[in-house]
PDB file of C-alpha atoms in Angstrom:
ATOM      1  CA  MET A   1      12.319  -3.937  29.524  1.00 66.00           C
ATOM      2  CA  LYS A   2      11.534  -7.258  27.951  1.00 85.00           C
ATOM      3  CA  LEU A   3      11.161  -7.815  24.226  1.00 88.00           C
ATOM      4  CA  THR A   4       7.533  -8.660  23.491  1.00 93.00           C
ATOM      5  CA  ILE A   5       5.830  -9.864  20.346  1.00 95.00           C
ATOM      6  CA  LEU A   6       2.354  -8.558  19.743  1.00 95.00           C
ATOM      7  CA  ARG A   7      -0.318  -8.597  17.113  1.00 97.00           C
ATOM      8  CA  LEU A   8      -1.106  -5.014  16.211  1.00 95.00           C
ATOM      9  CA  VAL A   9      -4.858  -4.454  16.018  1.00 93.00           C
ATOM     10  CA  SER A  10      -4.599  -0.658  16.031  1.00 92.00           C
ATOM     11  CA  PHE A  11      -1.689   1.734  15.668  1.00 92.00           C
ATOM     12  CA  SER A  12      -0.599   4.446  18.064  1.00 92.00           C
ATOM     13  CA  ASP A  13       1.125   7.510  16.648  1.00 92.00           C
ATOM     14  CA  GLN A  14       4.446   6.037  17.817  1.00 94.00           C
ATOM     15  CA  ASP A  15       3.629   2.705  16.119  1.00 93.00           C
ATOM     16  CA  ARG A  16       3.085   4.569  12.834  1.00 93.00           C
ATOM     17  CA  ILE A  17       6.447   6.316  13.199  1.00 93.00           C
ATOM     18  CA  ASP A  18       8.208   3.036  14.034  1.00 94.00           C
ATOM     19  CA  LEU A  19       6.521   1.139  11.187  1.00 94.00           C
ATOM     20  CA  GLY A  20       7.634   3.935   8.861  1.00 92.00           C
ATOM     21  CA  LYS A  21      11.232   3.235   9.928  1.00 92.00           C
ATOM     22  CA  ILE A  22      10.802  -0.519   9.528  1.00 92.00           C
ATOM     23  CA  TRP A  23       8.937  -0.302   6.207  1.00 89.00           C
ATOM     24  CA  PRO A  24       9.665   3.058   4.569  1.00 90.00           C
ATOM     25  CA  GLU A  25       8.230   1.712   1.297  1.00 89.00           C
ATOM     26  CA  TYR A  26       4.711   1.316   2.745  1.00 87.00           C
ATOM     27  CA  SER A  27       2.307   4.167   3.305  1.00 86.00           C
ATOM     28  CA  PRO A  28       0.390   4.075   6.601  1.00 79.00           C
ATOM     29  CA  SER A  29      -2.881   3.576   4.704  1.00 81.00           C
ATOM     30  CA  SER A  30      -1.547   0.362   3.125  1.00 84.00           C
ATOM     31  CA  LEU A  31      -1.098  -1.238   6.559  1.00 87.00           C
ATOM     32  CA  ALA A  32      -4.744  -1.984   7.276  1.00 87.00           C
ATOM     33  CA  VAL A  33      -5.330  -5.011   9.515  1.00 92.00           C
ATOM     34  CA  ASP A  34      -8.260  -7.380  10.059  1.00 92.00           C
ATOM     35  CA  GLU A  35      -8.753 -11.053  10.971  1.00 93.00           C
ATOM     36  CA  THR A  36      -7.171 -12.211   7.701  1.00 94.00           C
ATOM     37  CA  HIS A  37      -4.472  -9.549   7.262  1.00 95.00           C
ATOM     38  CA  ARG A  38      -2.348  -9.120  10.345  1.00 96.00           C
ATOM     39  CA  ILE A  39       0.793  -7.366  11.441  1.00 96.00           C
ATOM     40  CA  TYR A  40       2.929  -8.771  14.217  1.00 97.00           C
ATOM     41  CA  ALA A  41       5.670  -6.650  15.726  1.00 96.00           C
ATOM     42  CA  ALA A  42       8.508  -6.876  18.223  1.00 95.00           C
ATOM     43  CA  ARG A  43       8.358  -4.143  20.868  1.00 94.00           C
ATOM     44  CA  PHE A  44      11.170  -3.108  23.205  1.00 91.00           C
ATOM     45  CA  ASN A  45      11.178   0.044  25.372  1.00 90.00           C
ATOM     46  CA  GLU A  46       7.904   1.231  23.819  1.00 91.00           C
ATOM     47  CA  ARG A  47       9.374   1.081  20.286  1.00 92.00           C
ATOM     48  CA  LEU A  48       8.767  -1.374  17.459  1.00 94.00           C
ATOM     49  CA  LEU A  49      12.021  -3.000  16.366  1.00 94.00           C
ATOM     50  CA  GLY A  50      10.719  -5.376  13.719  1.00 93.00           C
ATOM     51  CA  ALA A  51       7.550  -6.530  12.058  1.00 95.00           C
ATOM     52  CA  VAL A  52       6.063  -9.038   9.650  1.00 94.00           C
ATOM     53  CA  ARG A  53       2.843  -9.026   7.664  1.00 93.00           C
ATOM     54  CA  VAL A  54       0.691 -12.171   7.879  1.00 95.00           C
ATOM     55  CA  THR A  55      -2.155 -13.248   5.591  1.00 96.00           C
ATOM     56  CA  LEU A  56      -4.304 -16.190   6.719  1.00 97.00           C
ATOM     57  CA  SER A  57      -6.447 -18.354   4.462  1.00 95.00           C
ATOM     58  CA  GLY A  58      -7.937 -21.548   5.888  1.00 94.00           C
ATOM     59  CA  SER A  59      -5.056 -23.652   7.183  1.00 95.00           C
ATOM     60  CA  GLN A  60      -2.438 -21.666   5.246  1.00 96.00           C
ATOM     61  CA  GLY A  61      -0.461 -18.655   6.369  1.00 96.00           C
ATOM     62  CA  ALA A  62       1.638 -16.364   4.222  1.00 95.00           C
ATOM     63  CA  LEU A  63       4.359 -14.193   5.705  1.00 93.00           C
ATOM     64  CA  ASP A  64       5.890 -11.236   3.939  1.00 90.00           C
ATOM     65  CA  SER A  65       7.913  -8.119   4.558  1.00 89.00           C
ATOM     66  CA  LEU A  66       9.765  -9.522   7.566  1.00 90.00           C
ATOM     67  CA  ARG A  67      12.126  -6.796   8.611  1.00 89.00           C
ATOM     68  CA  VAL A  68      14.061  -5.929  11.746  1.00 86.00           C
ATOM     69  CA  ARG A  69      15.561  -2.479  12.137  1.00 82.00           C
ATOM     70  CA  GLU A  70      19.210  -2.667  11.134  1.00 74.00           C
ATOM     71  CA  ILE A  71      20.628  -1.566  14.483  1.00 72.00           C
ATOM     72  CA  THR A  72      18.815  -4.485  16.173  1.00 73.00           C
ATOM     73  CA  ARG A  73      19.607  -7.291  13.723  1.00 75.00           C
ATOM     74  CA  ARG A  74      21.399 -10.524  14.620  1.00 76.00           C
ATOM     75  CA  ARG A  75      20.047 -10.570  18.176  1.00 76.00           C
ATOM     76  CA  GLY A  76      17.201 -13.070  17.760  1.00 80.00           C
ATOM     77  CA  VAL A  77      14.385 -10.561  17.234  1.00 89.00           C
ATOM     78  CA  GLY A  78      13.328 -11.984  13.853  1.00 89.00           C
ATOM     79  CA  GLN A  79      13.455 -15.554  15.114  1.00 92.00           C
ATOM     80  CA  TYR A  80      11.368 -14.724  18.177  1.00 92.00           C
ATOM     81  CA  LEU A  81       8.915 -12.810  15.984  1.00 94.00           C
ATOM     82  CA  ILE A  82       8.351 -15.717  13.560  1.00 94.00           C
ATOM     83  CA  GLU A  83       8.175 -18.298  16.359  1.00 94.00           C
ATOM     84  CA  GLU A  84       5.486 -16.262  18.130  1.00 95.00           C
ATOM     85  CA  VAL A  85       3.482 -15.751  14.926  1.00 96.00           C
ATOM     86  CA  VAL A  86       3.433 -19.522  14.371  1.00 94.00           C
ATOM     87  CA  ARG A  87       2.577 -20.169  18.036  1.00 95.00           C
ATOM     88  CA  ASP A  88      -0.243 -17.577  17.964  1.00 96.00           C
ATOM     89  CA  ASN A  89      -1.859 -19.296  14.960  1.00 95.00           C
ATOM     90  CA  PRO A  90      -2.031 -23.007  15.858  1.00 95.00           C
ATOM     91  CA  ASP A  91      -4.673 -23.784  13.201  1.00 95.00           C
ATOM     92  CA  ILE A  92      -2.228 -22.889  10.429  1.00 96.00           C
ATOM     93  CA  THR A  93      -0.507 -26.055   9.214  1.00 95.00           C
ATOM     94  CA  SER A  94       1.329 -24.650   6.190  1.00 95.00           C
ATOM     95  CA  TRP A  95       3.420 -21.469   6.178  1.00 96.00           C
ATOM     96  CA  TRP A  96       4.878 -19.612   3.199  1.00 95.00           C
ATOM     97  CA  MET A  97       7.407 -16.773   3.281  1.00 91.00           C
ATOM     98  CA  ALA A  98       7.745 -14.888   0.019  1.00 86.00           C
ATOM     99  CA  ASP A  99      11.172 -13.585  -0.932  1.00 84.00           C
ATOM    100  CA  VAL A 100       9.708 -10.325  -2.257  1.00 75.00           C
ATOM    101  CA  GLY A 101      11.607  -7.356  -0.849  1.00 69.00           C
ATOM    102  CA  VAL A 102      14.287  -9.509   0.788  1.00 75.00           C
ATOM    103  CA  GLU A 103      17.430  -7.399   1.075  1.00 73.00           C
ATOM    104  CA  ASP A 104      19.954 -10.282   1.139  1.00 78.00           C
ATOM    105  CA  ARG A 105      18.557 -13.590  -0.096  1.00 81.00           C
ATOM    106  CA  SER A 106      21.467 -15.740   1.108  1.00 83.00           C
ATOM    107  CA  THR A 107      21.250 -14.355   4.656  1.00 85.00           C
ATOM    108  CA  MET A 108      17.469 -14.745   4.634  1.00 87.00           C
ATOM    109  CA  ALA A 109      17.791 -18.303   3.288  1.00 90.00           C
ATOM    110  CA  ALA A 110      20.052 -19.277   6.197  1.00 89.00           C
ATOM    111  CA  PHE A 111      17.657 -17.593   8.639  1.00 90.00           C
ATOM    112  CA  MET A 112      14.592 -19.355   7.238  1.00 92.00           C
ATOM    113  CA  GLN A 113      16.365 -22.722   7.180  1.00 92.00           C
ATOM    114  CA  ALA A 114      17.288 -22.264  10.864  1.00 91.00           C
ATOM    115  CA  LEU A 115      13.551 -21.825  11.548  1.00 91.00           C
ATOM    116  CA  GLY A 116      12.714 -25.088   9.772  1.00 93.00           C
ATOM    117  CA  PHE A 117      11.585 -23.650   6.431  1.00 94.00           C
ATOM    118  CA  THR A 118      12.521 -25.238   3.102  1.00 93.00           C
ATOM    119  CA  ALA A 119      13.740 -23.099   0.210  1.00 90.00           C
ATOM    120  CA  LEU A 120      11.649 -22.962  -2.955  1.00 90.00           C
ATOM    121  CA  GLU A 121      11.985 -20.842  -6.082  1.00 87.00           C
ATOM    122  CA  LYS A 122      10.299 -17.678  -4.791  1.00 88.00           C
ATOM    123  CA  GLY A 123      10.426 -18.140  -1.056  1.00 90.00           C
ATOM    124  CA  TRP A 124      10.323 -20.684   1.749  1.00 94.00           C
ATOM    125  CA  GLU A 125       7.714 -23.051   3.120  1.00 94.00           C
ATOM    126  CA  LYS A 126       7.130 -24.941   6.336  1.00 93.00           C
ATOM    127  CA  HIS A 127       4.569 -27.667   7.053  1.00 90.00           C
TER     128      HIS A 127
END
């Protein structure tokens, strides 16, 4: 099967299980989505491998809680996920990724720089 990136507009029972593995710190009720608050996920073999939360406001987009399941890391899933989020939201001209909840800031900094983001005090931005 091919890795696909999708915007989750509703959650299947399996999606809820997978999101619980990706984000054990979030309760299912805290993952509500609408036109402003979105969740994008990477799916492979009917399972979610990674996800990111997206908040849109005018021409600005904020990303947070980017996480790829540990067994799948370092295979391009996170890069593909962020690239597709940006591509799916062409009206957003300024992106911000908060460093809240980042497990390893130096690894994340290298990852974000590779995607064209610039490091700031509490995260990364891209225009």
